[in-house]
């Protein structure tokens, strides 16, 4: 309760965006905003609902990892989408627009280029600044809903040495208002989400151009095997294409890791 009082920040979506709602479901503290948002999907929750907390104590990362965030310092939230206009085999497009949305919003305030480390880690100066955990719900052959969990390092300045992490404050020396940053991200997501209806090719191209390591020789590891290769891009399903010698290798998420 004391933590809740100390860290209470007022979150409000200020602009009139084309989502069905601009409702913000604020929890001073919770285990995982993705879990809370998934529970809300059992109700009549509308597209555009944001679940946000200042103190996420069991945050979920990709591949079963944890996502840790210092209370009151960063953004930890989930956005509910209902992309029923997409086919299940187009799920990667959600990754595309959310990654680009974070990149666009960050490039407005960071002194340099933001990159997407395939498939959906956001990097600045070769360090991770944000991560996405996208959980889609399919019904038969149709897309039903999506819980897009976003963790963005904003004002935290200490990170364990074991992770290559940075934050907006480390990159700019400035404290950033969490509600303004949330608004900037949601505006960016909403603009790209509505472009998805008729601009898929352009968005895929933008994603491709933003990939960390694109066209450069990098080291990769697959199972125990380390090799050098060049990222050529992704295919329409979001699989990573790496050129190794004269071969093009195709990898699913989690099959390959880029080394630094
Ligand atoms: C990753 O890079 O491993 C994904 C990180 C995603 C973290 C966010 S924080 C808000 C939302 N709720 C969670 O439990 N996880 C996501």
Coordinates of N, CA, C and O in Angstrom, one line a residue, residues 72-245:
X72 N 7.9 2.2 -10.4 CA 7.7 3.7 -10.6 C 8.7 4.3 -11.6 O 8.6 5.5 -11.8
X73 N 9.6 3.5 -12.2 CA 10.6 4.1 -13.0 C 10.3 3.9 -14.5 O 10.8 4.7 -15.3
X74 N 9.6 2.9 -14.9 CA 9.5 2.5 -16.3 C 8.1 2.3 -16.7 O 7.2 2.4 -15.9
X75 N 7.9 2.0 -18.0 CA 6.5 1.7 -18.4 C 6.4 0.1 -18.5 O 7.2 -0.5 -19.2
X76 N 5.4 -0.4 -17.9 CA 5.1 -1.8 -18.0 C 3.6 -1.9 -18.2 O 2.8 -1.5 -17.3
X77 N 3.1 -2.1 -19.4 CA 1.7 -2.1 -19.8 C 1.4 -3.1 -20.9 O 2.3 -3.6 -21.6
X78 N 0.1 -3.4 -21.0 CA -0.4 -4.2 -22.1 C -1.6 -3.5 -22.8 O -2.4 -2.9 -22.1
X79 N -1.6 -3.7 -24.1 CA -2.6 -3.1 -25.0 C -3.4 -4.2 -25.6 O -2.9 -5.2 -26.1
X80 N -4.7 -4.1 -25.5 CA -5.6 -5.1 -26.0 C -6.0 -4.7 -27.4 O -6.5 -3.6 -27.7
X81 N -5.8 -5.6 -28.4 CA -6.1 -5.3 -29.8 C -7.1 -6.5 -30.2 O -7.1 -7.6 -29.7
X82 N -7.9 -6.1 -31.3 CA -8.8 -7.2 -31.8 C -8.6 -7.1 -33.4 O -9.4 -6.6 -34.1
X83 N -7.4 -7.7 -33.8 CA -7.1 -7.6 -35.3 C -7.8 -8.6 -36.1 O -7.2 -9.4 -36.8
X84 N -9.1 -8.6 -36.1 CA -9.9 -9.6 -36.7 C -9.8 -9.5 -38.3 O -10.3 -10.4 -39.0
X85 N -9.3 -8.4 -38.8 CA -9.1 -8.2 -40.2 C -7.9 -9.0 -40.7 O -7.6 -9.0 -41.9
X86 N -7.1 -9.6 -39.8 CA -5.9 -10.3 -40.2 C -6.2 -11.8 -40.2 O -7.0 -12.3 -39.4
X87 N -5.5 -12.6 -41.0 CA -5.6 -14.0 -41.0 C -4.5 -14.5 -40.0 O -3.5 -13.8 -39.8
X88 N -4.8 -15.7 -39.3 CA -3.8 -16.2 -38.4 C -2.4 -16.2 -38.9 O -1.4 -16.0 -38.2
X89 N -2.2 -16.5 -40.2 CA -0.9 -16.6 -40.8 C -0.2 -15.2 -41.0 O 0.9 -15.1 -41.5
X90 N -1.0 -14.2 -40.6 CA -0.4 -12.8 -40.7 C 0.0 -12.2 -39.4 O 0.2 -11.1 -39.2
X91 N 0.1 -13.1 -38.4 CA 0.3 -12.7 -37.0 C 1.6 -11.8 -36.9 O 1.7 -10.9 -36.1
X92 N 2.6 -12.1 -37.7 CA 3.8 -11.4 -37.7 C 3.7 -9.9 -37.9 O 4.4 -9.1 -37.4
X93 N 2.6 -9.5 -38.6 CA 2.4 -8.1 -38.8 C 2.1 -7.3 -37.5 O 2.4 -6.1 -37.4
X94 N 1.6 -8.0 -36.5 CA 1.4 -7.3 -35.2 C 2.8 -7.0 -34.6 O 3.0 -5.9 -34.1
X95 N 3.7 -8.0 -34.7 CA 5.1 -7.7 -34.2 C 5.7 -6.5 -35.0 O 6.3 -5.7 -34.4
X96 N 5.4 -6.5 -36.3 CA 6.0 -5.4 -37.1 C 5.5 -4.1 -36.7 O 6.3 -3.2 -36.4
X97 N 4.2 -3.9 -36.5 CA 3.7 -2.5 -36.1 C 4.1 -2.1 -34.7 O 4.3 -1.0 -34.4
X98 N 4.1 -3.1 -33.8 CA 4.4 -2.7 -32.4 C 5.9 -2.4 -32.3 O 6.2 -1.4 -31.6
X99 N 6.7 -3.2 -33.0 CA 8.2 -2.9 -32.9 C 8.4 -1.5 -33.6 O 9.2 -0.7 -33.0
X100 N 7.8 -1.3 -34.7 CA 8.0 0.0 -35.4 C 7.4 1.2 -34.6 O 8.0 2.3 -34.5
X101 N 6.3 0.9 -33.9 CA 5.7 1.9 -33.1 C 6.6 2.4 -31.9 O 6.8 3.6 -31.7
X102 N 7.3 1.4 -31.3 CA 8.2 1.8 -30.2 C 9.4 2.5 -30.8 O 9.8 3.6 -30.3
X103 N 9.9 2.0 -31.9 CA 11.0 2.7 -32.6 C 10.7 4.1 -33.0 O 11.5 5.0 -32.6
X104 N 9.6 4.3 -33.6 CA 9.2 5.7 -34.0 C 9.1 6.6 -32.8 O 9.6 7.8 -32.8
X105 N 8.4 6.1 -31.7 CA 8.2 7.0 -30.6 C 9.5 7.3 -29.9 O 9.8 8.5 -29.5
X106 N 10.4 6.4 -29.9 CA 11.7 6.6 -29.2 C 12.6 7.5 -30.1 O 13.3 8.3 -29.5
X107 N 12.5 7.4 -31.4 CA 13.4 8.2 -32.2 C 13.0 9.7 -32.1 O 13.8 10.6 -32.5
X108 N 11.8 10.0 -31.6 CA 11.5 11.4 -31.4 C 12.3 12.0 -30.2 O 12.4 13.2 -30.1
X109 N 12.8 11.2 -29.3 CA 13.5 11.7 -28.2 C 14.9 11.3 -28.0 O 15.6 11.9 -27.2
X110 N 15.3 10.2 -28.6 CA 16.6 9.7 -28.4 C 17.6 10.3 -29.5 O 17.2 10.6 -30.6
X111 N 18.9 10.5 -29.1 CA 19.8 11.1 -30.0 C 20.4 10.1 -31.0 O 21.6 10.0 -31.0
X112 N 19.6 9.4 -31.8 CA 20.2 8.5 -32.7 C 19.2 7.4 -33.1 O 18.0 7.5 -32.7
X113 N 19.7 6.5 -34.0 CA 18.8 5.5 -34.5 C 18.4 4.4 -33.6 O 19.3 3.9 -32.8
X114 N 17.2 4.0 -33.6 CA 16.7 2.8 -32.8 C 16.6 1.6 -33.7 O 16.2 1.8 -34.9
X115 N 17.0 0.5 -33.3 CA 17.0 -0.7 -34.1 C 16.1 -1.8 -33.5 O 15.9 -1.8 -32.3
X116 N 15.6 -2.7 -34.4 CA 14.8 -3.8 -33.9 C 15.7 -5.0 -34.0 O 16.1 -5.4 -35.1
X117 N 15.9 -5.6 -32.8 CA 16.6 -6.9 -32.9 C 15.6 -8.0 -33.1 O 14.7 -8.1 -32.2
X118 N 15.7 -8.7 -34.2 CA 14.7 -9.7 -34.5 C 14.4 -10.6 -33.4 O 15.4 -11.1 -32.7
X119 N 13.1 -10.9 -33.1 CA 12.0 -10.4 -33.8 C 11.4 -9.1 -33.2 O 10.9 -8.3 -33.9
X120 N 11.5 -8.9 -31.9 CA 10.8 -7.7 -31.3 C 11.5 -7.2 -30.1 O 10.8 -6.7 -29.2
X121 N 12.8 -7.1 -30.1 CA 13.5 -6.4 -29.0 C 13.9 -5.1 -29.6 O 14.4 -5.0 -30.8
X122 N 13.8 -4.0 -28.8 CA 14.1 -2.7 -29.3 C 15.5 -2.3 -28.7 O 15.6 -2.3 -27.5
X123 N 16.4 -1.9 -29.5 CA 17.8 -1.6 -29.1 C 18.2 -0.2 -29.4 O 17.8 0.3 -30.5
X124 N 18.9 0.4 -28.5 CA 19.6 1.7 -28.8 C 21.0 1.5 -28.4 O 21.3 1.0 -27.3
X125 N 21.9 2.0 -29.3 CA 23.4 1.8 -29.0 C 23.7 0.4 -28.6 O 24.5 0.2 -27.7
X126 N 23.2 -0.6 -29.4 CA 23.5 -2.0 -29.1 C 23.1 -2.5 -27.7 O 23.6 -3.5 -27.3
X127 N 22.2 -1.8 -27.1 CA 21.6 -2.2 -25.8 C 20.1 -2.3 -25.8 O 19.5 -1.4 -26.5
X128 N 19.5 -3.2 -25.1 CA 18.1 -3.3 -25.1 C 17.4 -2.2 -24.3 O 17.8 -2.0 -23.1
X129 N 16.4 -1.6 -24.9 CA 15.7 -0.5 -24.2 C 14.3 -0.9 -24.0 O 13.6 -0.4 -23.1
X130 N 13.8 -1.8 -24.8 CA 12.4 -2.2 -24.7 C 12.2 -3.6 -25.2 O 12.9 -4.1 -26.0
X131 N 11.2 -4.3 -24.6 CA 10.8 -5.6 -25.1 C 9.3 -5.8 -25.2 O 8.5 -5.0 -24.6
X132 N 8.9 -6.7 -26.0 CA 7.5 -7.0 -26.3 C 7.2 -8.4 -26.1 O 7.9 -9.3 -26.4
X133 N 6.0 -8.6 -25.4 CA 5.5 -10.0 -25.3 C 4.1 -10.0 -25.9 O 3.2 -9.4 -25.3
X134 N 4.0 -10.6 -27.1 CA 2.7 -10.5 -27.8 C 2.1 -11.9 -27.7 O 2.6 -12.9 -28.0
X135 N 0.8 -11.9 -27.1 CA 0.1 -13.1 -26.9 C -1.2 -13.0 -27.7 O -2.1 -12.2 -27.4
X136 N -1.3 -13.8 -28.8 CA -2.4 -13.8 -29.7 C -3.4 -14.9 -29.3 O -3.0 -16.0 -28.9
X137 N -4.7 -14.6 -29.5 CA -5.7 -15.6 -29.2 C -6.4 -15.8 -30.6 O -7.0 -14.9 -31.2
X138 N -6.4 -17.1 -31.1 CA -7.0 -17.4 -32.3 C -8.2 -18.2 -32.1 O -8.3 -19.0 -31.1
X139 N -9.3 -18.1 -32.9 CA -10.5 -18.9 -32.8 C -10.7 -19.6 -34.1 O -11.1 -18.9 -35.1
X140 N -10.4 -20.9 -34.2 CA -10.5 -21.6 -35.4 C -9.5 -20.9 -36.4 O -8.4 -20.7 -36.2
X141 N -10.1 -20.5 -37.6 CA -9.3 -19.9 -38.6 C -9.3 -18.4 -38.5 O -8.9 -17.7 -39.5
X142 N -9.7 -17.9 -37.4 CA -9.8 -16.4 -37.3 C -9.0 -15.9 -36.1 O -8.8 -16.6 -35.1
X143 N -8.5 -14.6 -36.3 CA -7.9 -13.9 -35.3 C -8.9 -13.4 -34.3 O -9.9 -12.9 -34.8
X144 N -8.8 -13.6 -33.0 CA -9.8 -13.1 -32.1 C -9.2 -11.8 -31.4 O -9.8 -10.8 -31.5
X145 N -8.1 -12.0 -30.7 CA -7.6 -10.8 -30.0 C -6.1 -11.0 -29.7 O -5.5 -12.0 -30.0
X146 N -5.6 -9.9 -29.2 CA -4.1 -9.9 -29.0 C -3.8 -9.1 -27.7 O -4.4 -8.0 -27.6
X147 N -3.0 -9.6 -26.9 CA -2.5 -8.9 -25.7 C -1.1 -8.5 -26.0 O -0.2 -9.4 -26.2
X148 N -0.8 -7.2 -26.2 CA 0.5 -6.8 -26.5 C 1.2 -6.2 -25.3 O 0.8 -5.1 -24.8
X149 N 2.1 -6.9 -24.7 CA 2.8 -6.4 -23.5 C 4.1 -5.7 -23.8 O 4.9 -6.2 -24.6
X150 N 4.2 -4.5 -23.3 CA 5.4 -3.6 -23.6 C 6.1 -3.3 -22.3 O 5.5 -2.8 -21.3
X151 N 7.4 -3.5 -22.3 CA 8.2 -3.1 -21.2 C 9.2 -2.1 -21.7 O 10.0 -2.5 -22.6
X152 N 9.2 -0.9 -21.3 CA 10.1 0.1 -21.8 C 10.9 0.7 -20.6 O 10.3 1.2 -19.7
X153 N 12.2 0.7 -20.8 CA 13.1 1.3 -19.7 C 13.1 2.8 -19.9 O 13.6 3.3 -20.9
X154 N 12.5 3.5 -18.9 CA 12.4 4.9 -19.1 C 13.4 5.7 -18.2 O 14.4 6.2 -18.6
X155 N 13.1 5.6 -16.8 CA 13.9 6.5 -15.9 C 14.8 5.6 -15.0 O 15.5 6.2 -14.1
X156 N 14.9 4.3 -15.3 CA 15.8 3.5 -14.5 C 17.2 3.6 -15.0 O 17.4 3.7 -16.2
X157 N 18.2 3.7 -14.0 CA 19.5 3.9 -14.5 C 20.5 2.8 -14.1 O 21.6 2.8 -14.5
X158 N 20.0 1.9 -13.2 CA 20.9 0.8 -12.8 C 20.3 -0.5 -13.4 O 19.1 -0.8 -13.1
X159 N 21.2 -1.2 -14.0 CA 20.8 -2.5 -14.6 C 21.8 -3.5 -14.2 O 23.0 -3.2 -14.1
X160 N 21.5 -4.8 -14.0 CA 22.5 -5.8 -13.7 C 23.5 -5.9 -14.9 O 23.1 -5.7 -16.1
X161 N 24.8 -6.1 -14.6 CA 25.8 -6.2 -15.6 C 25.5 -7.4 -16.6 O 26.0 -7.4 -17.7
X162 N 24.8 -8.4 -16.1 CA 24.5 -9.6 -16.9 C 23.6 -9.3 -18.1 O 23.5 -10.1 -19.0
X163 N 22.9 -8.2 -18.1 CA 22.0 -7.9 -19.2 C 22.5 -6.6 -20.0 O 23.0 -5.7 -19.3
X164 N 22.4 -6.6 -21.3 CA 22.8 -5.5 -22.1 C 21.6 -4.5 -22.1 O 20.9 -4.6 -23.1
X165 N 21.4 -3.7 -21.1 CA 20.2 -2.9 -21.1 C 20.6 -1.4 -21.0 O 21.6 -1.0 -20.4
X166 N 19.7 -0.6 -21.5 CA 19.8 0.8 -21.3 C 18.4 1.4 -21.1 O 17.4 0.7 -21.1
X167 N 18.3 2.7 -20.9 CA 17.0 3.4 -20.7 C 17.0 4.7 -21.4 O 18.1 5.2 -21.8
X168 N 15.9 5.4 -21.5 CA 15.8 6.7 -22.1 C 16.7 7.7 -21.2 O 17.4 8.5 -21.8
X169 N 16.6 7.5 -19.9 CA 17.4 8.5 -19.1 C 18.9 8.3 -19.2 O 19.6 9.2 -19.3
X170 N 19.3 7.0 -19.4 CA 20.7 6.8 -19.6 C 21.2 7.4 -20.9 O 22.3 7.9 -21.1
X171 N 20.3 7.3 -21.9 CA 20.6 7.8 -23.2 C 20.6 9.3 -23.4 O 21.2 9.9 -24.2
X172 N 19.8 10.0 -22.5 CA 19.5 11.4 -22.8 C 19.9 12.3 -21.5 O 19.9 13.5 -21.6
X173 N 20.1 11.6 -20.4 CA 20.3 12.3 -19.2 C 19.1 13.1 -18.7 O 19.2 14.0 -17.9
X174 N 17.9 12.8 -19.2 CA 16.7 13.5 -18.9 C 15.7 12.5 -18.3 O 15.5 11.4 -18.8
X175 N 14.9 13.0 -17.3 CA 13.8 12.2 -16.8 C 12.6 12.4 -17.7 O 12.4 13.5 -18.3
X176 N 11.9 11.4 -18.0 CA 10.8 11.5 -18.9 C 9.5 11.2 -18.2 O 9.4 10.3 -17.4
X177 N 8.4 12.0 -18.5 CA 7.1 11.8 -17.8 C 6.5 10.5 -18.4 O 6.4 10.3 -19.6
X178 N 6.2 9.6 -17.5 CA 5.7 8.3 -17.9 C 4.4 8.3 -18.7 O 4.2 7.6 -19.7
X179 N 3.5 9.2 -18.3 CA 2.2 9.3 -19.0 C 2.4 9.9 -20.4 O 1.8 9.5 -21.3
X180 N 3.3 10.9 -20.5 CA 3.5 11.4 -21.9 C 4.1 10.4 -22.8 O 3.8 10.2 -24.0
X181 N 5.0 9.6 -22.2 CA 5.7 8.5 -23.0 C 4.6 7.4 -23.4 O 4.6 7.0 -24.5
X182 N 3.7 7.1 -22.5 CA 2.7 6.2 -22.8 C 1.8 6.7 -23.9 O 1.5 6.0 -24.9
X183 N 1.5 8.0 -23.8 CA 0.6 8.6 -24.9 C 1.3 8.6 -26.3 O 0.7 8.3 -27.3
X184 N 2.6 8.8 -26.2 CA 3.4 8.8 -27.5 C 3.4 7.4 -28.1 O 3.2 7.3 -29.3
X185 N 3.6 6.4 -27.3 CA 3.6 5.0 -27.8 C 2.2 4.6 -28.3 O 2.1 4.0 -29.4
X186 N 1.1 4.9 -27.6 CA -0.2 4.5 -28.0 C -0.6 5.2 -29.3 O -1.2 4.6 -30.2
X187 N -0.2 6.5 -29.4 CA -0.5 7.2 -30.7 C 0.3 6.6 -31.9 O -0.3 6.4 -33.0
X188 N 1.5 6.2 -31.6 CA 2.3 5.6 -32.6 C 1.7 4.2 -33.0 O 1.6 3.9 -34.2
X189 N 1.4 3.4 -32.0 CA 0.8 2.1 -32.3 C -0.5 2.3 -33.1 O -0.8 1.6 -34.1
X190 N -1.3 3.2 -32.7 CA -2.7 3.3 -33.4 C -2.5 3.8 -34.8 O -3.2 3.2 -35.7
X191 N -1.6 4.7 -35.1 CA -1.4 5.1 -36.5 C -0.9 3.9 -37.3 O -1.4 3.7 -38.4
X192 N 0.0 3.1 -36.8 CA 0.6 2.0 -37.6 C -0.5 0.9 -37.7 O -0.6 0.2 -38.8
X193 N -1.2 0.7 -36.7 CA -2.3 -0.4 -36.7 C -3.3 -0.1 -37.8 O -3.7 -1.0 -38.5
X194 N -3.7 1.2 -37.9 CA -4.7 1.4 -38.9 C -4.1 1.5 -40.3 O -4.8 1.2 -41.3
X195 N -2.8 1.7 -40.4 CA -2.1 1.6 -41.7 C -2.1 0.1 -42.2 O -1.9 -0.2 -43.4
X196 N -2.2 -0.8 -41.2 CA -2.1 -2.3 -41.6 C -3.2 -2.7 -42.6 O -3.0 -3.7 -43.3
X197 N -4.3 -2.0 -42.5 CA -5.4 -2.4 -43.4 C -5.0 -2.4 -44.9 O -5.4 -3.2 -45.7
X198 N -4.1 -1.4 -45.3 CA -3.8 -1.3 -46.7 C -2.4 -1.0 -47.0 O -2.0 -0.6 -48.1
X199 N -1.5 -1.1 -46.0 CA -0.1 -0.7 -46.3 C 0.9 -1.8 -45.8 O 2.0 -1.5 -45.4
X200 N 0.4 -3.1 -45.9 CA 1.3 -4.1 -45.3 C 2.7 -4.2 -45.9 O 3.6 -4.3 -45.1
X201 N 2.8 -4.0 -47.2 CA 4.1 -4.2 -47.8 C 5.0 -3.1 -47.3 O 6.2 -3.3 -47.0
X202 N 4.5 -1.8 -47.3 CA 5.4 -0.7 -46.8 C 5.8 -0.9 -45.4 O 7.0 -0.7 -45.0
X203 N 4.9 -1.4 -44.5 CA 5.3 -1.6 -43.1 C 6.3 -2.7 -43.0 O 7.3 -2.6 -42.2
X204 N 6.2 -3.8 -43.8 CA 7.2 -4.9 -43.8 C 8.5 -4.4 -44.2 O 9.6 -4.7 -43.7
X205 N 8.5 -3.5 -45.2 CA 9.8 -2.9 -45.7 C 10.4 -2.1 -44.6 O 11.6 -2.1 -44.4
X206 N 9.6 -1.3 -43.9 CA 10.2 -0.4 -42.8 C 10.8 -1.3 -41.7 O 11.8 -1.0 -41.2
X207 N 10.1 -2.4 -41.4 CA 10.6 -3.3 -40.4 C 11.9 -3.9 -40.8 O 12.9 -3.9 -40.1
X208 N 12.0 -4.3 -42.1 CA 13.2 -4.9 -42.6 C 14.4 -3.9 -42.5 O 15.5 -4.3 -42.1
X209 N 14.1 -2.6 -42.9 CA 15.2 -1.6 -42.9 C 15.6 -1.3 -41.5 O 16.7 -0.7 -41.3
X210 N 14.8 -1.6 -40.5 CA 15.2 -1.3 -39.1 C 15.9 -2.4 -38.3 O 16.2 -2.2 -37.2
X211 N 16.1 -3.5 -39.0 CA 16.7 -4.7 -38.3 C 18.1 -4.4 -37.9 O 18.9 -4.0 -38.7
X212 N 18.4 -4.7 -36.6 CA 19.8 -4.6 -36.1 C 20.6 -5.7 -36.8 O 20.3 -6.8 -36.9
X213 N 21.7 -5.2 -37.4 CA 22.7 -6.1 -38.0 C 22.4 -6.4 -39.5 O 23.1 -7.2 -40.1
X214 N 21.3 -5.8 -40.0 CA 21.0 -6.0 -41.4 C 22.2 -5.8 -42.4 O 22.8 -4.8 -42.3
X215 N 22.5 -6.8 -43.2 CA 23.5 -6.7 -44.2 C 24.9 -6.7 -43.6 O 25.9 -6.6 -44.3
X216 N 25.1 -6.9 -42.3 CA 26.4 -6.9 -41.7 C 26.8 -8.4 -41.3 O 25.9 -9.1 -41.0
X217 N 28.1 -8.6 -41.4 CA 28.5 -10.0 -40.9 C 28.4 -10.0 -39.4 O 29.0 -9.2 -38.7
X218 N 27.7 -11.0 -38.8 CA 27.5 -11.1 -37.4 C 27.7 -12.6 -37.0 O 27.6 -13.5 -37.8
X219 N 27.9 -12.8 -35.7 CA 28.0 -14.2 -35.2 C 26.7 -14.6 -34.7 O 26.0 -13.9 -34.0
X220 N 26.4 -15.9 -35.0 CA 25.1 -16.5 -34.5 C 25.4 -17.8 -33.8 O 26.4 -18.4 -34.0
X221 N 24.4 -18.2 -33.0 CA 24.5 -19.5 -32.4 C 23.2 -20.3 -32.6 O 22.1 -19.7 -32.4
X222 N 23.3 -21.5 -33.1 CA 22.2 -22.4 -33.2 C 22.5 -23.7 -32.5 O 23.5 -24.3 -32.9
X223 N 21.7 -24.1 -31.5 CA 22.1 -25.2 -30.7 C 23.5 -25.0 -30.2 O 23.8 -24.0 -29.6
X224 N 24.5 -25.8 -30.5 CA 25.8 -25.6 -30.0 C 26.7 -25.0 -31.1 O 27.9 -24.7 -30.9
X225 N 26.1 -24.8 -32.3 CA 26.9 -24.4 -33.4 C 27.0 -22.9 -33.6 O 26.0 -22.2 -33.8
X226 N 28.3 -22.4 -33.5 CA 28.5 -20.9 -33.7 C 28.9 -20.7 -35.2 O 29.7 -21.5 -35.7
X227 N 28.3 -19.7 -35.8 CA 28.8 -19.5 -37.2 C 28.6 -18.0 -37.5 O 27.9 -17.2 -36.8
X228 N 29.3 -17.6 -38.6 CA 29.2 -16.2 -39.1 C 28.2 -16.1 -40.2 O 28.2 -17.0 -41.1
X229 N 27.4 -15.1 -40.3 CA 26.5 -15.0 -41.4 C 26.0 -13.5 -41.5 O 26.4 -12.7 -40.7
X230 N 25.2 -13.3 -42.5 CA 24.7 -11.9 -42.8 C 23.1 -12.0 -42.7 O 22.5 -12.8 -43.5
X231 N 22.5 -11.1 -41.9 CA 21.1 -11.0 -41.9 C 20.6 -10.4 -43.2 O 21.0 -9.3 -43.6
X232 N 19.7 -11.2 -43.9 CA 19.2 -10.8 -45.2 C 17.8 -10.1 -45.0 O 17.3 -9.5 -45.9
X233 N 17.1 -10.4 -43.9 CA 15.8 -9.9 -43.7 C 14.9 -11.0 -43.1 O 15.4 -11.9 -42.4
X234 N 13.6 -10.8 -43.3 CA 12.7 -11.8 -42.8 C 11.7 -12.2 -43.9 O 11.6 -11.4 -44.9
X235 N 11.1 -13.4 -43.8 CA 10.1 -13.7 -44.8 C 8.7 -13.2 -44.3 O 8.6 -12.6 -43.2
X236 N 7.7 -13.5 -45.1 CA 6.4 -12.9 -44.7 C 5.8 -13.5 -43.4 O 4.9 -12.9 -42.8
X237 N 6.4 -14.6 -43.0 CA 5.9 -15.2 -41.7 C 6.8 -14.8 -40.5 O 6.6 -15.2 -39.4
X238 N 7.7 -13.9 -40.8 CA 8.6 -13.4 -39.7 C 9.8 -14.2 -39.4 O 10.4 -14.0 -38.4
X239 N 10.1 -15.2 -40.3 CA 11.2 -16.0 -40.0 C 12.5 -15.3 -40.5 O 12.4 -14.5 -41.5
X240 N 13.6 -15.5 -39.7 CA 14.8 -14.7 -40.0 C 15.6 -15.4 -41.1 O 15.8 -16.7 -41.1
X241 N 16.1 -14.6 -42.1 CA 16.9 -15.2 -43.2 C 18.3 -14.8 -43.0 O 18.6 -13.6 -42.9
X242 N 19.2 -15.8 -42.9 CA 20.6 -15.5 -42.7 C 21.4 -16.1 -43.8 O 21.3 -17.3 -44.1
X243 N 22.3 -15.3 -44.5 CA 23.1 -15.8 -45.5 C 24.4 -16.4 -44.9 O 25.1 -15.7 -44.2
X244 N 24.6 -17.7 -45.2 CA 25.8 -18.3 -44.7 C 26.5 -18.9 -45.9 O 26.0 -19.9 -46.5
X245 N 27.6 -18.3 -46.3 CA 28.3 -18.8 -47.5 C 27.3 -18.5 -48.7 O 26.8 -17.4 -48.8

